[in-house]
């Protein structure tokens, strides 16, 4: 068993980490860290639990430590980070001197020597780790996953990008409030409303997606060569991001071919039978009114992305469109970091 810890353990994504790590066959959750307000308390006393499932018994008596290298047990091998971006930028590099940091934070994502990884999409980017350790003199390292909306989109683009030439992609998101954290969106701002702006989200989708689908040469990533533009919106859904995607190819491809490419898409996590890997990363729905967040966000434990309404565009040549739903705090956050760690544990440690 590999001993692991969670940074930012009392927040919503931190709680999702704890839920997903409970009874994990490869990882033993032994350390929890949070702010000074929580440090020194039993986890049960320090936390207001927000998830539907009950708090796991195994973590209730763990004493929360401060998020500081000197306060974290040296027996821990991997730290899962759900820290706020500003704090992560300061703390994660210090922790990586001695620990493996699997980060959901955005602070280090676009650093040249820090791999940004979706295991089904670009596992070869983990090769950057060795150079990162040499450059920075670290015994540990940092690996990051993209933001929640990017992960769902990129998983559906990968089988298309591998088989055809994409000219451009337009995506419009309808994102759940849990993506902003429990206190992120006031109820009076979202009930009976839609907020047409999420700070930094569109820029992340546009840059991270092309980076993930790009080509690695040493430390240099040549981004995928197609246009991508995003419009991101917050809606009154608890969990599950919905995205409307429009794709233009350079040739006319049948919908059956595209559907089969998506439905049959598998990669290294499936080949290695990693514990958190979905059997099918992309699930196709044929019903006219699917996918829907409430009905499809938990597909394969929340680790699969569901695609529906796949259809040709009647106006633009060589174009088609679809709707996807992905669980933003599972596949889009904690589950993504855990799957990265499972791949590292299987192939590097």
XYZ file of C-alpha atoms in Angstrom, residues 25-203:
179
model
C -6.934 -0.990 -2.899
C -3.586 0.729 -3.567
C -3.652 3.910 -1.466
C -3.893 4.194 2.307
C -5.094 7.651 3.390
C -3.019 8.495 6.465
C -2.619 12.297 6.457
C -4.976 15.255 6.145
C -3.862 18.874 5.970
C -5.787 22.130 5.930
C -5.593 25.709 7.161
C -4.462 26.754 10.623
C -8.135 27.018 11.653
C -8.456 23.260 11.322
C -4.968 22.151 12.313
C -4.759 20.182 15.548
C -8.409 19.077 15.436
C -9.884 15.673 14.656
C -11.070 15.697 11.056
C -14.667 15.123 12.120
C -14.509 18.158 14.418
C -12.763 20.363 11.848
C -15.094 19.663 8.925
C -18.605 20.451 7.815
C -19.273 17.470 5.543
C -21.053 18.444 2.315
C -21.279 15.220 0.311
C -24.285 12.901 0.122
C -22.331 9.870 1.351
C -21.447 9.836 5.028
C -17.962 10.814 6.125
C -15.811 7.650 6.082
C -15.175 6.262 9.551
C -11.492 5.815 8.703
C -10.804 9.580 8.617
C -12.871 10.861 11.524
C -10.104 10.529 14.110
C -7.201 11.672 11.925
C -5.727 14.855 13.385
C -5.521 17.561 10.748
C -2.069 19.051 10.232
C -1.072 22.402 8.821
C -0.197 22.522 5.133
C 3.512 22.764 5.737
C 6.319 20.318 4.825
C 7.512 20.126 8.421
C 4.031 19.206 9.674
C 3.356 16.327 7.270
C 4.382 12.785 8.151
C 7.427 11.685 6.173
C 5.871 8.247 5.707
C 3.460 9.743 3.183
C 4.433 9.115 -0.432
C 1.781 11.007 -2.428
C -0.061 14.214 -1.541
C -3.285 15.097 -3.343
C -3.693 18.852 -3.541
C -6.987 20.721 -3.690
C -5.436 23.949 -2.444
C -6.534 27.405 -3.632
C -4.401 28.581 -6.546
C -2.545 31.377 -4.743
C -1.631 29.166 -1.796
C -0.752 26.196 -4.011
C 1.766 28.330 -5.928
C 3.689 28.923 -2.701
C 3.310 25.575 -0.963
C 3.328 22.871 -3.653
C 6.946 23.508 -4.805
C 8.141 23.257 -1.196
C 6.267 20.000 -0.690
C 7.582 18.576 -3.972
C 11.104 18.731 -2.587
C 10.263 15.550 -0.668
C 6.807 14.367 -1.721
C 4.973 13.441 -4.898
C 2.258 16.089 -5.361
C -0.724 15.153 -7.539
C -2.345 18.538 -7.882
C -5.801 19.628 -8.891
C -4.792 23.277 -8.407
C -4.103 25.464 -11.449
C -0.993 27.181 -10.060
C 1.633 24.944 -11.697
C -0.309 23.568 -14.682
C 1.423 25.505 -17.420
C 4.942 25.432 -15.962
C 7.217 24.052 -18.669
C 8.666 21.245 -16.553
C 5.410 20.265 -14.819
C 3.335 17.660 -16.683
C -0.332 18.472 -17.286
C -1.913 15.061 -17.783
C -5.113 13.202 -18.576
C -3.994 9.541 -18.514
C -6.175 8.528 -21.478
C -4.988 11.494 -23.539
C -1.288 12.244 -22.984
C 0.360 9.779 -20.553
C 3.696 10.341 -22.315
C 3.854 13.810 -20.700
C 4.876 12.039 -17.481
C 8.330 11.761 -19.095
C 8.796 15.404 -18.050
C 9.057 14.329 -14.399
C 12.682 13.216 -14.589
C 13.770 16.574 -16.037
C 11.677 18.433 -13.449
C 13.497 16.663 -10.634
C 16.911 17.365 -12.166
C 16.125 21.015 -12.883
C 14.727 21.758 -9.440
C 16.782 19.402 -7.284
C 13.667 17.722 -5.911
C 13.338 14.199 -4.573
C 9.615 14.443 -5.233
C 7.745 16.037 -8.100
C 4.487 17.701 -9.166
C 2.032 16.381 -11.724
C -1.166 18.282 -12.483
C -4.542 17.616 -14.039
C -6.485 20.181 -16.090
C -9.555 22.054 -14.982
C -12.914 20.309 -14.830
C -14.477 21.582 -18.057
C -11.265 20.949 -20.013
C -11.069 17.309 -18.925
C -14.587 16.477 -20.078
C -14.119 18.213 -23.419
C -10.670 16.764 -24.127
C -11.723 13.185 -23.416
C -14.346 13.495 -26.170
C -11.993 15.272 -28.575
C -9.134 12.768 -28.273
C -10.666 9.954 -30.379
C -11.706 12.509 -33.007
C -8.345 14.268 -33.055
C -6.487 10.944 -33.384
C -8.469 9.951 -36.478
C -9.350 13.161 -38.330
C -8.104 16.679 -38.960
C -9.991 19.211 -36.859
C -10.284 22.753 -38.228
C -12.047 24.407 -35.309
C -14.006 23.731 -32.143
C -16.615 25.892 -30.428
C -17.756 24.966 -26.929
C -20.343 26.530 -24.643
C -20.464 25.282 -21.062
C -23.168 25.153 -18.395
C -21.178 24.545 -15.234
C -22.326 23.319 -11.831
C -22.012 25.472 -8.740
C -19.874 22.884 -6.912
C -17.059 23.881 -9.245
C -16.825 27.169 -7.337
C -16.749 25.509 -3.903
C -19.442 25.513 -1.229
C -19.230 29.259 -0.640
C -18.265 30.153 -4.195
C -21.609 31.307 -5.610
C -24.180 32.941 -3.289
C -27.640 31.387 -3.569
C -29.191 34.754 -4.442
C -26.825 35.002 -7.403
C -27.679 31.629 -8.944
C -31.276 30.697 -8.017
C -33.577 31.641 -10.929
C -30.493 32.781 -12.781
C -27.530 31.980 -15.026
C -24.178 33.711 -14.614
C -22.486 34.160 -18.030
C -18.956 34.495 -16.697
C -16.494 32.296 -14.773
C -13.203 34.063 -14.201
C -10.320 32.490 -16.127
C -12.339 29.465 -17.228
C -12.525 30.234 -20.931
C -8.805 30.919 -21.121
